[in-house]
Short mmCIF file of C-alpha atoms in Angstrom, two decimals:
data_model
loop_
_atom_site.label_atom_id
_atom_site.label_comp_id
_atom_site.label_asym_id
_atom_site.label_seq_id
_atom_site.Cartn_x
_atom_site.Cartn_y
_atom_site.Cartn_z
CA ALA A 51 14.50 -5.71 2.71
CA VAL A 52 13.64 -2.27 1.27
CA ALA A 53 16.81 -0.72 2.71
CA VAL A 54 19.01 -3.54 1.36
CA PHE A 55 17.45 -3.19 -2.11
CA MET A 56 18.09 0.57 -2.16
CA ILE A 57 21.79 0.13 -1.24
CA VAL A 58 22.34 -2.68 -3.76
CA TYR A 59 20.58 -0.85 -6.62
CA TYR A 60 21.52 2.81 -5.98
CA PHE A 61 24.79 2.53 -3.93
CA VAL A 62 25.56 5.95 -2.32
CA ALA A 63 22.19 7.39 -3.37
CA GLY A 64 20.57 4.32 -1.79
CA MET A 65 22.36 5.08 1.52
CA VAL A 66 20.99 8.62 1.37
CA ALA A 67 17.47 7.25 0.74
CA ASN A 68 17.87 4.91 3.74
CA ILE A 69 18.82 7.83 6.03
CA ALA A 70 15.61 9.53 4.83
CA LEU A 71 13.71 6.27 5.50
CA VAL A 72 14.92 6.16 9.13
CA ALA A 73 14.06 9.87 9.53
CA ASN A 74 10.62 9.12 8.09
CA ILE A 75 9.91 6.39 10.68
CA ILE A 76 11.18 8.60 13.56
CA ILE A 77 8.94 11.50 12.42
CA LEU A 78 5.97 9.14 11.97
CA LEU A 79 6.31 7.60 15.45
CA GLY A 80 7.04 11.03 16.98
CA VAL A 81 3.90 12.61 15.50
CA MET A 82 1.78 9.60 16.50
CA CYS A 83 3.05 9.83 20.09
CA SER A 84 2.50 13.60 20.21
CA ILE A 85 -1.17 13.31 19.17
CA GLY A 86 -1.75 10.40 21.55
CA THR A 87 -2.68 7.69 19.05
CA THR A 88 -2.83 4.03 20.06
CA LEU A 89 -1.10 1.49 17.82
CA THR A 90 -3.49 -1.12 16.47
CA LEU A 91 -2.53 -4.10 14.27
CA PRO A 92 -3.78 -2.27 11.14
CA GLY A 93 -1.84 0.78 12.37
CA ILE A 94 1.35 -1.29 12.41
CA ALA A 95 0.43 -2.52 8.91
CA GLY A 96 0.19 1.16 7.96
CA ILE A 97 3.76 1.73 9.20
CA VAL A 98 5.03 -1.28 7.21
CA LEU A 99 3.26 -0.02 4.09
CA THR A 100 4.69 3.48 4.67
CA VAL A 101 8.20 1.95 4.69
CA GLY A 102 7.46 0.37 1.30
CA MET A 103 6.05 3.58 -0.16
CA ALA A 104 8.58 5.96 1.49
CA VAL A 105 11.35 5.22 -1.02
CA ASP A 106 9.04 5.67 -4.04
CA ALA A 107 9.76 9.39 -4.22
CA ASN A 108 13.51 8.71 -4.01
CA VAL A 109 13.24 6.20 -6.87
CA LEU A 110 11.44 8.82 -9.01
CA ILE A 111 14.16 11.40 -8.23
CA TYR A 112 17.07 9.01 -8.83
CA GLU A 113 15.70 7.73 -12.13
CA ARG A 114 15.32 11.38 -13.22
CA ILE A 115 18.92 12.12 -12.16
CA ARG A 116 20.04 9.12 -14.25
CA GLU A 117 18.18 10.53 -17.30
CA GLU A 118 19.62 14.02 -16.82
CA SER A 119 23.17 12.58 -16.43
CA ALA A 120 22.68 10.63 -19.68
CA LYS A 121 22.01 13.97 -21.42
CA GLY A 122 25.56 15.04 -20.49
CA LYS A 123 24.78 17.31 -17.51
CA SER A 124 27.24 17.78 -14.64
CA LEU A 125 26.49 15.95 -11.38
CA ARG A 126 25.18 19.11 -9.67
CA GLY A 127 23.12 19.99 -12.76
CA ALA A 128 21.68 16.47 -12.98
CA ILE A 129 20.73 16.50 -9.26
CA ASP A 130 19.11 19.97 -9.57
CA ALA A 131 17.14 18.93 -12.68
CA GLY A 132 16.25 15.54 -11.16
CA TYR A 133 14.63 17.11 -8.09
CA ALA A 134 12.95 19.88 -10.10
CA ARG A 135 11.43 17.51 -12.68
CA ALA A 136 10.39 14.83 -10.20
CA PHE A 137 8.67 17.28 -7.83
CA GLY A 138 5.40 17.59 -9.80
CA THR A 139 5.06 13.83 -10.20
CA ILE A 140 5.80 13.17 -6.49
CA PHE A 141 3.36 15.89 -5.40
CA ASP A 142 0.54 14.58 -7.64
CA SER A 143 1.02 10.89 -6.80
CA ASN A 144 1.19 11.53 -3.03
CA LEU A 145 -1.76 13.90 -3.03
CA THR A 146 -3.98 11.37 -4.81
CA THR A 147 -2.97 8.73 -2.21
CA LEU A 148 -3.70 11.26 0.56
CA ILE A 149 -7.27 11.63 -0.77
CA SER A 150 -7.84 7.94 0.11
CA SER A 151 -6.02 8.01 3.45
CA VAL A 152 -7.85 11.14 4.69
CA ILE A 153 -11.20 9.55 3.71
CA LEU A 154 -10.12 6.49 5.77
CA ILE A 155 -9.69 8.77 8.80
CA TYR A 156 -13.06 10.51 8.42
CA MET A 157 -15.16 7.53 7.36
CA GLY A 158 -13.35 4.70 9.18
CA THR A 159 -14.03 3.36 12.65
CA GLY A 160 -11.57 1.97 15.20
CA SER A 161 -8.75 0.03 13.59
CA VAL A 162 -9.51 1.34 10.07
CA LYS A 163 -9.18 4.92 11.34
CA GLY A 164 -5.80 3.99 12.90
CA PHE A 165 -4.63 2.64 9.56
CA GLY A 166 -5.67 5.91 7.88
CA VAL A 167 -3.91 8.08 10.51
CA THR A 168 -0.64 6.12 10.17
CA LEU A 169 -0.75 6.19 6.38
CA THR A 170 -1.50 9.94 6.22
CA ILE A 171 1.31 10.92 8.62
CA GLY A 172 3.68 8.49 6.86
CA LEU A 173 2.93 9.94 3.41
CA LEU A 174 3.47 13.54 4.56
CA ALA A 175 6.70 12.54 6.35
CA SER A 176 7.98 10.64 3.29
CA MET A 177 7.38 13.66 1.04
CA PHE A 178 9.36 15.83 3.45
CA THR A 179 12.24 13.37 3.85
CA ALA A 180 12.48 12.58 0.11
CA LEU A 181 12.36 16.18 -1.11
CA VAL A 182 14.11 18.03 1.74
CA VAL A 183 16.27 15.65 3.83
CA THR A 184 17.90 13.82 0.87
CA ARG A 185 18.47 17.13 -0.97
CA LEU A 186 20.22 18.61 2.07
CA ILE A 187 22.50 15.54 2.27
CA PHE A 188 23.38 15.73 -1.46
CA ASP A 189 24.07 19.51 -1.22
CA PHE A 190 26.29 18.90 1.84
CA LEU A 191 28.28 16.14 0.06
CA LEU A 192 28.67 18.28 -3.09
CA ALA A 193 29.76 21.35 -1.11
CA ARG A 194 32.46 19.30 0.65
CA GLY A 195 33.58 17.77 -2.66
CA TRP A 196 32.94 14.26 -1.33
CA LEU A 197 30.50 13.32 -4.08
CA LYS A 198 32.09 12.94 -7.51
CA SER A 199 29.54 10.63 -9.21
CA LEU A 200 26.29 8.77 -8.58
CA PRO A 201 26.66 5.25 -9.98
CA MET A 202 23.44 3.20 -10.14
CA LEU A 203 22.45 -0.19 -11.48
CA HIS A 204 20.19 -0.16 -14.53
CA LEU A 205 18.69 -3.64 -14.81
CA VAL A 206 15.32 -2.70 -16.34
CA ARG A 207 15.95 -1.39 -19.82
CA ALA A 208 13.01 -1.00 -22.17
CA GLU A 209 13.52 1.23 -25.15
CA LYS A 210 11.14 -0.07 -27.81
CA ILE A 211 8.52 -2.44 -26.29
CA ASP A 212 5.21 -1.98 -28.14
CA PHE A 213 2.87 -2.02 -25.12
CA MET A 214 -0.08 -0.62 -27.07
CA LYS A 215 0.06 -3.58 -29.48
CA VAL A 216 -1.12 -5.95 -26.73
CA ALA A 217 -3.54 -3.44 -25.15
CA LYS A 218 -6.76 -5.03 -26.49
CA PRO A 219 -5.94 -8.71 -25.79
CA ALA A 220 -4.55 -7.74 -22.34
CA PHE A 221 -7.75 -5.78 -21.63
CA ALA A 222 -9.91 -8.78 -22.66
CA VAL A 223 -7.94 -11.30 -20.53
CA SER A 224 -7.83 -8.93 -17.58
CA TRP A 225 -11.58 -8.33 -17.48
CA LEU A 226 -12.25 -12.04 -18.02
CA LEU A 227 -10.26 -12.73 -14.82
CA ILE A 228 -12.28 -10.02 -13.05
CA VAL A 229 -15.59 -11.57 -14.19
CA VAL A 230 -14.44 -15.00 -12.92
CA GLY A 231 -13.30 -13.59 -9.55
CA THR A 232 -16.25 -11.29 -8.85
CA GLY A 233 -18.67 -13.96 -10.15
CA TYR A 234 -17.27 -16.35 -7.54
CA ALA A 235 -17.60 -13.61 -4.89
CA PHE A 236 -21.34 -13.31 -5.66
CA HIS A 237 -21.61 -17.11 -5.64
CA ARG A 238 -20.13 -17.20 -2.12
CA GLY A 239 -22.62 -14.55 -0.95
CA GLU A 240 -22.56 -14.02 2.82
CA LYS A 241 -19.80 -16.63 3.23
CA ALA A 242 -17.40 -14.04 1.79
CA PHE A 243 -17.97 -11.72 4.78
CA GLY A 244 -16.26 -12.03 8.16
CA VAL A 245 -17.32 -11.24 11.72
CA ASP A 246 -17.05 -7.46 11.22
CA PHE A 247 -19.82 -7.58 8.61
CA LEU A 248 -22.09 -10.42 9.63
CA GLY A 249 -21.60 -10.35 13.39
CA GLY A 250 -20.22 -13.37 15.22
CA ASP A 251 -19.01 -14.88 18.49
CA THR A 252 -16.25 -13.52 20.72
CA THR A 253 -14.66 -15.87 23.27
CA VAL A 254 -12.13 -14.64 25.86
CA PHE A 255 -9.75 -16.84 27.90
CA SER A 256 -7.14 -16.27 30.59
CA LEU A 257 -3.90 -18.25 30.30
CA GLU A 258 -0.79 -19.06 32.30
CA GLN A 259 1.61 -20.04 29.51
CA LYS A 260 1.34 -18.38 26.10
CA PRO A 261 1.24 -20.80 23.14
CA GLY A 262 2.09 -19.62 19.62
CA GLU A 263 -0.72 -18.05 17.59
CA ALA A 264 -0.04 -20.64 14.86
CA ALA A 265 -0.79 -23.48 17.31
CA VAL A 266 -4.15 -21.95 18.31
CA ARG A 267 -5.06 -21.21 14.68
CA SER A 268 -4.14 -24.74 13.59
CA ALA A 269 -6.26 -26.32 16.35
CA LEU A 270 -9.27 -24.10 15.52
CA THR A 271 -8.95 -24.72 11.75
CA LYS A 272 -8.86 -28.50 12.37
CA ALA A 273 -12.01 -28.14 14.47
CA GLY A 274 -13.76 -26.46 11.49
CA VAL A 275 -13.60 -22.82 12.69
CA LYS A 276 -12.84 -20.84 9.52
CA ASP A 277 -10.71 -17.66 9.55
CA PRO A 278 -10.78 -17.03 13.32
CA ARG A 279 -9.31 -13.72 14.48
CA ILE A 280 -6.86 -14.47 17.29
CA GLN A 281 -5.50 -11.78 19.63
CA PHE A 282 -3.25 -12.22 22.67
CA GLN A 283 -3.53 -9.21 24.99
CA ARG A 284 -1.81 -8.23 28.23
CA ASP A 285 -3.56 -6.24 30.95
CA VAL A 286 -0.95 -3.65 32.04
CA THR A 287 -2.47 -3.23 35.51
CA ASN A 288 -2.44 -6.86 36.68
CA LYS A 289 0.11 -8.25 34.13
CA ARG A 290 -2.37 -10.97 33.10
CA ASP A 291 -2.42 -12.40 29.57
CA THR A 292 -5.70 -13.06 27.79
CA LEU A 293 -6.64 -14.67 24.48
CA ARG A 294 -9.53 -13.27 22.45
CA VAL A 295 -10.97 -15.27 19.55
CA ASP A 296 -13.51 -13.74 17.13
CA SER A 297 -15.29 -16.30 14.96
CA ALA A 298 -18.42 -16.76 12.83
CA THR A 299 -21.87 -16.89 14.43
CA GLY A 300 -22.60 -20.23 16.11
CA THR A 301 -18.95 -21.30 16.45
CA GLY A 302 -18.36 -19.91 19.98
CA ASP A 303 -18.91 -23.29 21.72
CA LYS A 304 -16.57 -25.02 19.25
CA VAL A 305 -13.89 -22.40 19.94
CA LYS A 306 -14.38 -22.80 23.71
CA ALA A 307 -14.09 -26.62 23.57
CA THR A 308 -11.05 -26.57 21.24
CA VAL A 309 -9.04 -23.98 23.19
CA LEU A 310 -9.77 -25.56 26.59
CA GLU A 311 -8.42 -28.86 25.23
CA MET A 312 -4.98 -27.21 24.84
CA LYS A 313 -3.77 -28.24 28.32
CA ASP A 314 -0.20 -26.83 28.25
CA ALA A 315 -1.30 -23.17 28.29
CA LYS A 316 -3.84 -23.76 31.14
CA PHE A 317 -6.64 -21.76 29.48
CA ARG A 318 -9.64 -20.68 31.54
CA LEU A 319 -12.84 -19.25 30.03
CA LEU A 320 -13.43 -15.61 31.03
CA GLY A 321 -16.48 -14.91 28.89
CA GLN A 322 -18.43 -15.32 25.67
CA ASP A 323 -20.24 -12.65 23.71
CA HIS A 324 -22.13 -12.26 20.46
CA ILE A 325 -21.51 -9.32 18.10
CA GLY A 326 -24.63 -8.16 16.23
CA ALA A 327 -24.68 -7.71 12.46
CA THR A 328 -25.93 -4.10 12.68
CA VAL A 329 -22.34 -2.87 13.08
CA GLY A 330 -21.43 -4.86 9.97
CA LYS A 331 -24.14 -3.16 7.90
CA GLU A 332 -22.78 0.24 8.99
CA ILE A 333 -19.23 -0.82 7.97
CA GLN A 334 -20.53 -2.01 4.56
CA LYS A 335 -22.29 1.29 3.99
CA THR A 336 -19.32 3.47 4.99
CA ALA A 337 -16.98 1.23 2.93
CA VAL A 338 -19.01 1.79 -0.26
CA VAL A 339 -19.32 5.54 0.40
CA ALA A 340 -15.56 5.79 1.15
CA VAL A 341 -14.64 4.01 -2.11
CA LEU A 342 -16.97 6.22 -4.16
CA LEU A 343 -15.70 9.40 -2.46
CA SER A 344 -12.07 8.38 -3.09
CA LEU A 345 -12.76 7.70 -6.78
CA PHE A 346 -14.65 10.98 -7.15
CA GLY A 347 -11.86 12.95 -5.41
CA ILE A 348 -9.20 11.39 -7.67
CA LEU A 349 -11.37 12.00 -10.79
CA ILE A 350 -11.71 15.71 -9.95
CA TYR A 351 -8.03 16.17 -9.04
CA VAL A 352 -6.66 14.40 -12.15
CA ALA A 353 -9.16 16.26 -14.37
CA ILE A 354 -7.93 19.60 -12.96
CA ARG A 355 -4.21 18.72 -13.12
CA TYR A 356 -4.29 16.94 -16.50
CA GLU A 357 -7.52 16.72 -18.49
CA PHE A 358 -10.84 14.91 -18.24
CA SER A 359 -9.96 12.01 -20.58
CA PHE A 360 -6.87 11.27 -18.42
CA ALA A 361 -9.06 11.33 -15.29
CA VAL A 362 -11.55 8.84 -16.77
CA GLY A 363 -8.66 6.53 -17.76
CA ALA A 364 -7.20 6.73 -14.23
CA VAL A 365 -10.55 5.94 -12.55
CA VAL A 366 -11.27 2.99 -14.89
CA ALA A 367 -7.77 1.63 -14.09
CA ILE A 368 -8.45 1.97 -10.34
CA ILE A 369 -11.84 0.22 -10.65
CA HIS A 370 -10.03 -2.56 -12.57
CA ASP A 371 -7.48 -2.94 -9.74
CA ILE A 372 -10.17 -2.98 -7.02
CA LEU A 373 -12.33 -5.58 -8.80
CA MET A 374 -9.28 -7.74 -9.61
CA THR A 375 -8.22 -7.64 -5.94
CA ILE A 376 -11.71 -8.39 -4.59
CA GLY A 377 -12.28 -11.20 -7.12
CA TRP A 378 -9.01 -12.99 -6.49
CA TYR A 379 -9.19 -12.40 -2.75
CA CYS A 380 -12.56 -14.22 -2.79
CA LEU A 381 -11.11 -17.03 -4.94
CA SER A 382 -8.45 -17.56 -2.26
CA GLY A 383 -11.32 -18.46 0.11
CA ARG A 384 -10.69 -15.67 2.63
CA GLU A 385 -13.30 -13.42 4.26
CA PHE A 386 -13.83 -9.66 4.16
CA ASN A 387 -13.44 -7.66 7.37
CA ALA A 388 -12.83 -4.02 8.36
CA THR A 389 -9.07 -4.32 7.74
CA THR A 390 -9.71 -5.63 4.21
CA VAL A 391 -11.75 -2.47 3.53
CA ALA A 392 -8.76 -0.36 4.65
CA ALA A 393 -6.50 -2.40 2.33
CA ILE A 394 -8.82 -1.86 -0.66
CA LEU A 395 -8.90 1.89 0.02
CA THR A 396 -5.09 1.87 0.17
CA ILE A 397 -5.02 0.11 -3.22
CA ILE A 398 -7.09 3.01 -4.59
CA GLY A 399 -4.41 5.43 -3.38
CA PHE A 400 -1.45 3.31 -4.46
CA SER A 401 -2.91 2.23 -7.82
CA ILE A 402 -3.02 5.85 -9.00
CA ASN A 403 0.71 6.44 -8.22
CA ASP A 404 2.24 4.77 -11.28
CA THR A 405 -0.62 6.02 -13.47
CA ILE A 406 0.27 9.59 -12.46
CA VAL A 407 3.97 8.96 -13.23
CA ILE A 408 3.06 7.80 -16.77
CA PHE A 409 0.53 10.64 -17.28
CA ASP A 410 3.19 13.13 -16.22
CA ARG A 411 5.61 11.76 -18.79
CA ILE A 412 2.96 11.79 -21.57
CA ARG A 413 2.19 15.45 -20.75
CA GLU A 414 5.91 16.32 -20.71
CA ASP A 415 6.53 14.58 -24.08
CA LEU A 416 3.54 16.40 -25.61
CA LYS A 417 4.90 19.76 -24.35
CA LEU A 418 8.32 18.95 -25.82
CA GLY A 419 6.63 18.27 -29.16
CA VAL A 420 7.73 14.63 -29.46
CA ARG A 421 6.91 13.44 -32.98
CA GLY A 422 4.43 10.65 -33.66
CA THR A 423 0.79 9.73 -33.05
CA PHE A 424 -0.74 9.86 -29.56
CA ARG A 425 -0.46 6.06 -29.43
CA GLU A 426 3.31 6.33 -30.13
CA VAL A 427 3.68 9.05 -27.48
CA MET A 428 1.93 6.77 -24.93
CA ASN A 429 4.20 3.87 -25.88
CA GLN A 430 7.27 6.03 -25.45
CA ALA A 431 6.08 7.27 -22.04
CA LEU A 432 5.45 3.67 -20.89
CA ASN A 433 8.97 2.66 -21.96
CA GLN A 434 10.57 5.72 -20.35
CA THR A 435 8.88 5.06 -16.99
CA LEU A 436 9.04 1.23 -16.97
CA SER A 437 12.02 0.92 -14.61
CA ARG A 438 10.52 3.23 -11.96
CA THR A 439 7.13 1.48 -12.28
CA ILE A 440 8.74 -1.90 -11.55
CA ILE A 441 10.99 -0.59 -8.75
CA THR A 442 8.30 1.44 -6.90
CA SER A 443 5.87 -1.48 -7.08
CA GLY A 444 8.69 -3.84 -6.08
CA THR A 445 9.57 -1.96 -2.87
CA VAL A 446 5.91 -1.92 -1.80
CA PHE A 447 5.72 -5.63 -2.65
CA LEU A 448 8.69 -6.27 -0.32
CA ALA A 449 6.80 -4.51 2.49
CA THR A 450 3.43 -6.22 1.89
CA PHE A 451 5.10 -9.62 1.41
CA SER A 452 6.75 -9.24 4.84
CA LEU A 453 3.28 -8.46 6.26
CA TYR A 454 2.02 -11.66 4.64
CA LEU A 455 4.94 -13.74 5.97
CA PHE A 456 4.90 -12.42 9.56
#
C-alpha cells in the first residue's frame, strides 16, 4: 500500500523511494540475521511500522524539491537544495524517535525488546537509504541525461488556513476528550490490564489439524474469555503444532473446556500454568520509567537544538498524544499488555516527528526574517508543512491499518 501510494503521488521519484524501501527491508533483515535476533510478533510489527516510516524522509525531501523547483531552480539545483534543506529536519526527527527506540531496547523485556531492536535498525537503515541510496540514483539518472523533470501530484494545498484561530477551542475539546478517556480508564481499574500486568492462566494444547485463529478466538469470546492471547507454534525438532492460550486469572478451565470441544482439530491438553502478577508489576514500573526517560531525552534534545520554549511545547504535545491514545484505547474496551507499552513508546517517538518538521520551518522563517507576529509565523509554517504532515502520517497509517486488518 505504501509503495503504491508513493508511485501514484510522486511518479518517478516514488519509484526511487520504493527502491530505497526495498533496500531498507533487506538491510534491516540482514542486520537482524547477523546479530542473531529472533523474530517475535512485536518484532514483525516493528518491521511493518518501519515500512510506514521509511518513506517519511523521502516525502520531506520531495516536498522540499517541489518548493525549490517552484522558486525557478533547475532540476539539479532543486534536488541539491532539497536534500540539503531536508537533512536537518530528517536528522532531528529520526534522532528523537531513536531516543524512544533505544530506551525500548534497554528497558524492555522479551518481545518489547525485540520491537525496539527492529525499530532502531529500521530507522538507521531508512536514514541511510533515504539520504544516500536515493541521492545516488538521482545523480546517476541526471548524469546519464535520463531525468528531465520530476512531476508530482499536489493534492494538499493550504496557503492561508488560520490554524491559530481555532487553537483555543481545539485545545479545550481535545483535553475534554482526554479527561473522558482517562477517566474511564481509572473507572475500569484493574480490568484495563491484561495478563502481562495482572498475571493469568496459560493453557497449552497439541493438535492434529490447525483451525484458524479467528475460529478459536470466536469460540473463546462466546464462552466469556475476554481478550485471550492465542499463539500457534511449531516445534522444529518433532514437527508438532501446539496452541498456547494466555487468559485472565481463573479462566484456564473455561479455555480448556472450550478448546477441547472443537473436535475437528483434535486438541489434546498438554499443560496448564499460572503466571504470577509480580512480573506485571515489574513491567508497569519499567514502562513508567521508560516513558519518563523518553520525554526527558526529547526535552533535552529539542531544548539544545531549538530553544527551551519549543521543547516544552513538544513535550506537552507528546503527553497529549499519549493520554489521548490511552484514554481512547480504554474506551474501546481492550486491555493493556507489554506490546501496548511498546506501541505507546513508539507513539512518543513518532509524535515528535511532525512537530520537529514544523519547528524547523518556524526557525527557518525566523532566520529569513519573515514579516509578521510570531503567531503569523507559526501559521505560515503550519501551512507550508501541511502536505508533508498529512502524507507522512498517512503512510504510517497505511502500515498500522494493515497491522490492524491482518
